[in-house]
PDB file of C-alpha atoms and ligand atoms in Angstrom:
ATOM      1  CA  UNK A   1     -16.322   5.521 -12.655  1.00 77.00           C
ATOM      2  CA  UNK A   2     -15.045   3.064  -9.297  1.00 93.00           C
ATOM      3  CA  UNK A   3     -11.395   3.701  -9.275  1.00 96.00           C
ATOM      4  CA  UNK A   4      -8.703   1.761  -7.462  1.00 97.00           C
ATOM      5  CA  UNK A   5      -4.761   3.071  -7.366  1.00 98.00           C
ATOM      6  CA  UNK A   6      -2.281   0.864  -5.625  1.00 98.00           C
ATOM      7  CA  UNK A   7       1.407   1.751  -4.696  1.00 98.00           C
ATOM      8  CA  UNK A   8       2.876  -1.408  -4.192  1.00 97.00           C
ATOM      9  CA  UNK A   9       6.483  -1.767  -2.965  1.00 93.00           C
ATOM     10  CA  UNK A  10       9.367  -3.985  -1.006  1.00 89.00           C
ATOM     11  CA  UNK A  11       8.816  -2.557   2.501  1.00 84.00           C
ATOM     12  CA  UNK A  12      11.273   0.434   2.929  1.00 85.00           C
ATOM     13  CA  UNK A  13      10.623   1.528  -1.004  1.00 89.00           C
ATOM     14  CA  UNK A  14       9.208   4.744   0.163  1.00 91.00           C
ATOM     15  CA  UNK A  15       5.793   3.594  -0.321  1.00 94.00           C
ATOM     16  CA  UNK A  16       3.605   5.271   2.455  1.00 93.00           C
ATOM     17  CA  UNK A  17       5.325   8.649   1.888  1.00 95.00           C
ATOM     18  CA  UNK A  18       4.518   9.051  -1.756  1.00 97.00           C
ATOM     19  CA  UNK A  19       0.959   8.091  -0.719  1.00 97.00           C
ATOM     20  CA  UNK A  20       0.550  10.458   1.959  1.00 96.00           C
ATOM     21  CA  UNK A  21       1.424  13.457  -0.074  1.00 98.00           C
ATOM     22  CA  UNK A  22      -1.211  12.513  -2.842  1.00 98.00           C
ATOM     23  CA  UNK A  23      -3.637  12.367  -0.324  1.00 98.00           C
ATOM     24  CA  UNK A  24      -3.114  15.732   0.681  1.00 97.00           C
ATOM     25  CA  UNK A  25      -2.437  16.864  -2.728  1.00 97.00           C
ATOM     26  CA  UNK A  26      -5.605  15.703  -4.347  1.00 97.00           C
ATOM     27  CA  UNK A  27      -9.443  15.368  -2.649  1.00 96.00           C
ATOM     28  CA  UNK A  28     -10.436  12.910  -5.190  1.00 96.00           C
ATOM     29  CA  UNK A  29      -8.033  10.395  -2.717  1.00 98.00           C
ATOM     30  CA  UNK A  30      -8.940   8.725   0.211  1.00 98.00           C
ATOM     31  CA  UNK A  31      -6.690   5.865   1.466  1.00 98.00           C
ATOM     32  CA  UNK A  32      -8.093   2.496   2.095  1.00 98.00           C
ATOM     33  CA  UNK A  33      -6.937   1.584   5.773  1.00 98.00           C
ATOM     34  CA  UNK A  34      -6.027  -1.949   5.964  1.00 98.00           C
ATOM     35  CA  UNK A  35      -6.631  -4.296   9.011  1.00 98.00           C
ATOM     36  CA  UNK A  36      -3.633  -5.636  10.433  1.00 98.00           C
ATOM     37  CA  UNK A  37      -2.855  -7.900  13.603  1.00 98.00           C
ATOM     38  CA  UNK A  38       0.872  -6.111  13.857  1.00 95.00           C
ATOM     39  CA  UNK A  39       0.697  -3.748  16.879  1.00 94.00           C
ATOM     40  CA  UNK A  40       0.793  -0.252  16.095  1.00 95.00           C
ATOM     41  CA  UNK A  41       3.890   2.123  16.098  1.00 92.00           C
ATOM     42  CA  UNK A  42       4.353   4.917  17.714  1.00 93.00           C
ATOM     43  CA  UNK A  43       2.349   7.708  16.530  1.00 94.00           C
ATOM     44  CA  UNK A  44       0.123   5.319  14.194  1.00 95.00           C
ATOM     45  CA  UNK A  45      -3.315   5.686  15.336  1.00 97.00           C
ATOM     46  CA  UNK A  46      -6.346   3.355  15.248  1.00 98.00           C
ATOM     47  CA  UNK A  47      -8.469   3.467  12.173  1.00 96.00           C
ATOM     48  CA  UNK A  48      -6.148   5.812  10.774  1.00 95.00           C
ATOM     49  CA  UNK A  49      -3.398   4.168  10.006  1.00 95.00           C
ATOM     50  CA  UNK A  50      -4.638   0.915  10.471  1.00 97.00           C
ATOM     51  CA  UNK A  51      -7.603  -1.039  11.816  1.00 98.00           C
ATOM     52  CA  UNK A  52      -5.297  -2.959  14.814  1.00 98.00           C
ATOM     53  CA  UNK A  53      -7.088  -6.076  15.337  1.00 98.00           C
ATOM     54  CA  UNK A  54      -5.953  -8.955  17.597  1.00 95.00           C
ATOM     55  CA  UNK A  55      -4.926 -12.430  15.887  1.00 95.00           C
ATOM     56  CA  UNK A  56      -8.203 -14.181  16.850  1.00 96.00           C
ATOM     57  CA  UNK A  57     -10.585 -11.026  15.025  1.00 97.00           C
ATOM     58  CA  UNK A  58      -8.828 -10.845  12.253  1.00 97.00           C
ATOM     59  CA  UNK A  59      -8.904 -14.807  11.684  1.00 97.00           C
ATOM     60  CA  UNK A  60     -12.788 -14.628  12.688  1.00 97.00           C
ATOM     61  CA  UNK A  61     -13.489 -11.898  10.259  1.00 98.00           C
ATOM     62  CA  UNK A  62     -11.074 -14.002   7.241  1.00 98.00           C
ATOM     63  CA  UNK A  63     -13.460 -16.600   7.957  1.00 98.00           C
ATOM     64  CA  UNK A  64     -16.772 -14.503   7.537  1.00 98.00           C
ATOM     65  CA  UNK A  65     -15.561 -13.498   4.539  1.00 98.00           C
ATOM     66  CA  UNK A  66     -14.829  -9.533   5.139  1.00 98.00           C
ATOM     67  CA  UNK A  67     -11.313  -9.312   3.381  1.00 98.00           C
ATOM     68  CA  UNK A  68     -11.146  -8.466  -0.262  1.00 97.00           C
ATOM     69  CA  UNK A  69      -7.462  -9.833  -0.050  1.00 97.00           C
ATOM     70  CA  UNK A  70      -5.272 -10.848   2.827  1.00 98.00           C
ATOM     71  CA  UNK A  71      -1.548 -12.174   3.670  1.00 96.00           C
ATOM     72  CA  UNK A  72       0.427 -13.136   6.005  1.00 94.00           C
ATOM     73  CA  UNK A  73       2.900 -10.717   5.131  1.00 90.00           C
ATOM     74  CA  UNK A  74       5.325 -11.886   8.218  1.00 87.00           C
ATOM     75  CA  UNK A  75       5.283 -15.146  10.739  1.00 85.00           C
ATOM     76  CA  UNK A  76       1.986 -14.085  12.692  1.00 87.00           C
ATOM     77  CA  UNK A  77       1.399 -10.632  11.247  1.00 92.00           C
ATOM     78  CA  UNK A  78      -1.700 -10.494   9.007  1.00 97.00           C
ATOM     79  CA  UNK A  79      -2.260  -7.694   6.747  1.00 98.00           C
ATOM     80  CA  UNK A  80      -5.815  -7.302   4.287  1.00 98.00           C
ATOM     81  CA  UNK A  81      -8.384  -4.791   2.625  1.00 98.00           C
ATOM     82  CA  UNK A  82     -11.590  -4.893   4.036  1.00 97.00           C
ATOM     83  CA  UNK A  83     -14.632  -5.259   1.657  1.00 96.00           C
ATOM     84  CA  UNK A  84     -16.330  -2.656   3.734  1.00 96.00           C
ATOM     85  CA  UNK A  85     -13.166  -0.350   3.439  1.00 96.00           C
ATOM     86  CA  UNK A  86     -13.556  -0.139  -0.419  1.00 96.00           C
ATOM     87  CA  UNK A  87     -17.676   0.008  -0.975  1.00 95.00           C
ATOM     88  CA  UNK A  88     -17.064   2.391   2.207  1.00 96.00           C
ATOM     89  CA  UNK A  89     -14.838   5.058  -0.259  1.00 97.00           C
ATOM     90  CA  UNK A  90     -16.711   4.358  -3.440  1.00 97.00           C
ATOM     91  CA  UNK A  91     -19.894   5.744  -1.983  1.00 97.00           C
ATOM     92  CA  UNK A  92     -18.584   8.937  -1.342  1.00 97.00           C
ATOM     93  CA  UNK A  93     -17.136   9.182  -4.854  1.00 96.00           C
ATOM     94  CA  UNK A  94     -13.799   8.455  -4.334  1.00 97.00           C
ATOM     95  CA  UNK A  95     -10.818   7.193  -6.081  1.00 97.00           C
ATOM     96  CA  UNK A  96      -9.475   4.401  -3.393  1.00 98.00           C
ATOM     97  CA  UNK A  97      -5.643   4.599  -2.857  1.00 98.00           C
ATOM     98  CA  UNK A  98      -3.640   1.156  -1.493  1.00 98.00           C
ATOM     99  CA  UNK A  99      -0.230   0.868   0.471  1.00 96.00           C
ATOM    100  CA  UNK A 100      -0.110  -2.712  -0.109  1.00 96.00           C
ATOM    101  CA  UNK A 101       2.487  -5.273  -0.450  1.00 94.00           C
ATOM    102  CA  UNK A 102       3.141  -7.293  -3.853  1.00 95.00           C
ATOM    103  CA  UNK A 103       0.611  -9.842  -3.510  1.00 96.00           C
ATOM    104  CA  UNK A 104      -2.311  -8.171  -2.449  1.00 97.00           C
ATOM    105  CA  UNK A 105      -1.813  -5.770  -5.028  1.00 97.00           C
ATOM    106  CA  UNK A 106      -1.801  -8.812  -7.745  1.00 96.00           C
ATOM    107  CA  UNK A 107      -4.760 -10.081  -5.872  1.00 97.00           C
ATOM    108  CA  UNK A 108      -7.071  -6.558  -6.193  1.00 97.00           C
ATOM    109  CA  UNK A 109      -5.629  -5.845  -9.699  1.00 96.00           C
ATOM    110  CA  UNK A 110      -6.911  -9.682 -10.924  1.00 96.00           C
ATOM    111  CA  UNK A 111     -10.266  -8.599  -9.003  1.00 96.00           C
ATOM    112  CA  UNK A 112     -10.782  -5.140 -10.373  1.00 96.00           C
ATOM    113  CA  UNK A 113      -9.086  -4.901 -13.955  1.00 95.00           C
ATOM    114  CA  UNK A 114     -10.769  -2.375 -15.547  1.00 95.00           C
ATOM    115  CA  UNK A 115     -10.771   0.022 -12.343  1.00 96.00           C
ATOM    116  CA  UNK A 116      -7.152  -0.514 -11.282  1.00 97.00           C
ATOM    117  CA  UNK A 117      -4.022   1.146 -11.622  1.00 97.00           C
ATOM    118  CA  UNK A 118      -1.054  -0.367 -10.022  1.00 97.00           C
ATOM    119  CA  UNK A 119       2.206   1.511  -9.051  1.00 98.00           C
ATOM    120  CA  UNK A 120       5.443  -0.515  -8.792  1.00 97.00           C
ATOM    121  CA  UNK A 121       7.624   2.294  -6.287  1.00 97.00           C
ATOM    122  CA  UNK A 122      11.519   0.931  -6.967  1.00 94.00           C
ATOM    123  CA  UNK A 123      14.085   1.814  -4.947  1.00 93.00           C
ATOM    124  CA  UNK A 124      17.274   3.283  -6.725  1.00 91.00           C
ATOM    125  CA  UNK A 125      19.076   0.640  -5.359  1.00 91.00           C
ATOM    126  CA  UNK A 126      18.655  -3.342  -3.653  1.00 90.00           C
ATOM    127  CA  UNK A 127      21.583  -1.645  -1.403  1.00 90.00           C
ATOM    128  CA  UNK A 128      20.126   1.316  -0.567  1.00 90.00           C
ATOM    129  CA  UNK A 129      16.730   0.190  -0.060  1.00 89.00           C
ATOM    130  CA  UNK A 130      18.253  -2.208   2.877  1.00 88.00           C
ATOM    131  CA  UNK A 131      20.433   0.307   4.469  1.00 88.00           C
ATOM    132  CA  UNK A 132      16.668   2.090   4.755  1.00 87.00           C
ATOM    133  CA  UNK A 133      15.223  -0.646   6.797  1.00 86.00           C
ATOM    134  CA  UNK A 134      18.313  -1.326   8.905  1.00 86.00           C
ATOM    135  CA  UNK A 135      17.518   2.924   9.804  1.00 84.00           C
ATOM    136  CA  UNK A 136      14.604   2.412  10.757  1.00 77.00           C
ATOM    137  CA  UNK A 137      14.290   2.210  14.420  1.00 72.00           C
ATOM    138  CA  UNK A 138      10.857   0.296  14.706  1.00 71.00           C
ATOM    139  CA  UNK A 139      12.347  -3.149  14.351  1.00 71.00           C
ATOM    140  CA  UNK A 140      14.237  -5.750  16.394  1.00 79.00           C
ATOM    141  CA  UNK A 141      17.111  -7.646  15.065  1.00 81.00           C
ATOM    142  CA  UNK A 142      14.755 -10.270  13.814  1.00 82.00           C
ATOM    143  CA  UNK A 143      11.853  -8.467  12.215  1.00 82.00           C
ATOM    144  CA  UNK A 144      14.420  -6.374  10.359  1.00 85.00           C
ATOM    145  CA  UNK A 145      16.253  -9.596   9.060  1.00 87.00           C
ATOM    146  CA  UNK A 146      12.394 -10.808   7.926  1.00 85.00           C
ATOM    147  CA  UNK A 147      11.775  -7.150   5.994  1.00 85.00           C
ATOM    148  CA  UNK A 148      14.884  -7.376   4.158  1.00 89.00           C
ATOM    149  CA  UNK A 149      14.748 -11.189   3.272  1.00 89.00           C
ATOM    150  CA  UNK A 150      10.744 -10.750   1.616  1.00 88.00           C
ATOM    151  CA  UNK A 151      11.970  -7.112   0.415  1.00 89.00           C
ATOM    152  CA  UNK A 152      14.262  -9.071  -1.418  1.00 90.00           C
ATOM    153  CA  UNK A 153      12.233 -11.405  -3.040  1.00 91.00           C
ATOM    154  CA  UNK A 154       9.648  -8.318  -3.708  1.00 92.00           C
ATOM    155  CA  UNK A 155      12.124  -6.322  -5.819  1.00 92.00           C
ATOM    156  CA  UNK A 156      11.213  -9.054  -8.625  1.00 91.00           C
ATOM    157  CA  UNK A 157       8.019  -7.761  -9.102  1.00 91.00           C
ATOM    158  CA  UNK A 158       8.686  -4.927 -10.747  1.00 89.00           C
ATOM    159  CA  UNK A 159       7.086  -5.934 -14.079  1.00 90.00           C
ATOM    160  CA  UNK A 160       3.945  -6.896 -12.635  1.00 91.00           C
ATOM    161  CA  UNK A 161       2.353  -3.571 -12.763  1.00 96.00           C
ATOM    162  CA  UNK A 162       0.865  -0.755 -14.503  1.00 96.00           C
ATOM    163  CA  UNK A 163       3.412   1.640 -13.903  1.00 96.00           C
ATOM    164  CA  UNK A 164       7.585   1.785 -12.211  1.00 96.00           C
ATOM    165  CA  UNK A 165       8.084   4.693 -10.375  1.00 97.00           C
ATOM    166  CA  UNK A 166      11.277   5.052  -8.983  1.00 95.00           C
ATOM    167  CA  UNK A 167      11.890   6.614  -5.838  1.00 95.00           C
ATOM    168  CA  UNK A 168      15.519   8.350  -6.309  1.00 94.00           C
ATOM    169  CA  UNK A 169      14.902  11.880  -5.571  1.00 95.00           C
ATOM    170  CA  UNK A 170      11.579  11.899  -3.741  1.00 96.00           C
ATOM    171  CA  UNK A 171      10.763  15.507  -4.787  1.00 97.00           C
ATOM    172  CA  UNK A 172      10.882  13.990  -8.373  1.00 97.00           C
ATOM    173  CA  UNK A 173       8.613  10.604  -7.768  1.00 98.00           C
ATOM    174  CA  UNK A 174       6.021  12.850  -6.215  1.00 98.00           C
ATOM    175  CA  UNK A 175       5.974  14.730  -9.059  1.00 98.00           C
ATOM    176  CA  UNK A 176       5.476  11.637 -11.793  1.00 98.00           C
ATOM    177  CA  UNK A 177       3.165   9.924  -8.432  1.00 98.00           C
ATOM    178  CA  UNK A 178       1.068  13.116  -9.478  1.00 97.00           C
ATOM    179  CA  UNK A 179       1.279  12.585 -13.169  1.00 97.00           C
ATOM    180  CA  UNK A 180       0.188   8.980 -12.697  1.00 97.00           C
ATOM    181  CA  UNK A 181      -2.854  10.381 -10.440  1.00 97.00           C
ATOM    182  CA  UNK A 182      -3.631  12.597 -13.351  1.00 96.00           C
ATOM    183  CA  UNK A 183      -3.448   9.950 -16.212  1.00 95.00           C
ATOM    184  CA  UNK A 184      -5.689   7.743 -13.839  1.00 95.00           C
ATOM    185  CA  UNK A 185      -8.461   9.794 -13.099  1.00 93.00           C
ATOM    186  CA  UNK A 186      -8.410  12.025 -16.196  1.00 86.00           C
ATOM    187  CA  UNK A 187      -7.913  15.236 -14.483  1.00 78.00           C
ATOM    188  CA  UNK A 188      -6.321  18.534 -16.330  1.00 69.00           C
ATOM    189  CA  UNK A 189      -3.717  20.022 -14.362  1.00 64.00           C
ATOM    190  CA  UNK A 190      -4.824  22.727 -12.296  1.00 60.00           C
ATOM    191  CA  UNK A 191      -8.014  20.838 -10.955  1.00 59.00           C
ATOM    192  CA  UNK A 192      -6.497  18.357  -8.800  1.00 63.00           C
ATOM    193  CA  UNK A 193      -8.941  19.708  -5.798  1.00 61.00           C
TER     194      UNK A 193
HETATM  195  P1  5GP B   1       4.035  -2.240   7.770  1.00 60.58           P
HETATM  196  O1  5GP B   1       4.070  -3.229   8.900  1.00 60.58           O
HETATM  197  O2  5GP B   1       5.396  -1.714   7.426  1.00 60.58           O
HETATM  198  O3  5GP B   1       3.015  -1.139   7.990  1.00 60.58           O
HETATM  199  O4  5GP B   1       3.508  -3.026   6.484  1.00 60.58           O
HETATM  200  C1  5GP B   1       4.147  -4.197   6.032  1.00 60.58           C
HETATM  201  C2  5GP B   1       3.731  -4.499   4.606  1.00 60.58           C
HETATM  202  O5  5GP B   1       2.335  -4.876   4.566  1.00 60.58           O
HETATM  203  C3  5GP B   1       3.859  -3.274   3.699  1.00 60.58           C
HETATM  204  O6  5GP B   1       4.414  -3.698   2.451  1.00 60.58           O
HETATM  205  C4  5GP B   1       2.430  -2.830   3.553  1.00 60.58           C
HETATM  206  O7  5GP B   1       2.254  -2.108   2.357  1.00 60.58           O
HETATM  207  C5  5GP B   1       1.707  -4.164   3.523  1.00 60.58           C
HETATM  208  N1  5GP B   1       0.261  -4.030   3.745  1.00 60.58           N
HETATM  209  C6  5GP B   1      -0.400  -3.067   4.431  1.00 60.58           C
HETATM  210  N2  5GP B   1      -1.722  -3.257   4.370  1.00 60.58           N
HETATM  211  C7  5GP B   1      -1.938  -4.365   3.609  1.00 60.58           C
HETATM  212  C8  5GP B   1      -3.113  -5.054   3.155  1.00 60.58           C
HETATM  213  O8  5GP B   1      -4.255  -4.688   3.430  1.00 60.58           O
HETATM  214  N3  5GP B   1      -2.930  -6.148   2.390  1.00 60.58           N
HETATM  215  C9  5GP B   1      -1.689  -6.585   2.048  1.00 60.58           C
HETATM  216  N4  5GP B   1      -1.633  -7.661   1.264  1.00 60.58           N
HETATM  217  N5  5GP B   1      -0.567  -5.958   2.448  1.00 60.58           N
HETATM  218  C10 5GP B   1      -0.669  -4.862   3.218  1.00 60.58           C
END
């Protein structure tokens, strides 16, 4: 059977880490890269990480259609899942994994009901989860004001999904990120590979 799992998160939830570790932890994963007109960070590598697409391709390809779902998740910075990205996956049997903001994840859970499982990752804390953005060293003054204002609003979203996994003690939300894994694609422990 197609399967879809989103994490979906307030940027700064812990989102991307929990993912990353499932992907190495089971080969039934692969992670659908999103395009994204943001520039990359350090270290984050093309088609990897991200497609990186300048404004004017990623408003061509909105208009031909190629995004399952996109946002504008900040002034000028458009995130989305490509159509491509998920038929892509499927044909090689996998189980497509999302780091996705609230919206989009609404968006691909209304599109694929029966196929989707979507992970709320909470914070322990509103407080906490800011004091993790202001760390962060990526961000100017006024990007970082713009993460913590729509992380904000986010946070309401909890009830949305499938599933709340919070993200206390990240040694224990891997653990219930792998239960959730399990639950979703049927597997018996011990055959995660
Ligand atoms: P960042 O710039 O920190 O990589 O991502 C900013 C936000 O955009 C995060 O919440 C991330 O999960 C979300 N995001 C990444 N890819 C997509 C996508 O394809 N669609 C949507 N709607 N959001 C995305």
């Amino acid at each position: 059977m197609r399967k879809l799992l989103i994490f979906t998160a307030p940027s700064g939830a812990g989102k991307t880490t929990i993912v990353r570790h499932l992907l190495q932890k089971f080969d039934k994963l692969d992670f659908s890269v999103s395009a994204t007109s943001r520039s990359a960070r350090p270290g984050e590598i093309d088609g990897k990480d991200y497609y990186f697409l300048d404004p004017t391709e990623f408003r061509r390809k909105v208009k031909e259609g190629d995004f399952l779902e996109w946002e504008e998740v900040y002034d000028d910075q458009f995130y989305g899942t490509l159509r491509s990205e998920i038929e892509r996956l499927w044909a090689l049997g996998k189980c497509v994994v999302f780091d996705i903001e609230v919206k989009g994840a609404t968006n691909i859970r209304n599109l694929y009901p029966d196929e989707t499982c979507a992970v709320f990752v909470k914070p322990p804390s509103p407080e906490i989860l800011f004091e993790r953005l202001r760390g962060r060293k990526t961000e100017t003054e006024a990007s970082l004001k713009k993460r913590i204002d729509r992380a904000a609003e986010e946070l309401t979203y909890e009830k949305s999904f499938d599933e709340v996994l919070l993200n206390d003690d990240l040694d224990l939300a891997f653990l219930e990120a792998e239960a959730i894994v399990r639950r979703h694609l049927e597997l018996e422990k011990n055959s995660d590979k």
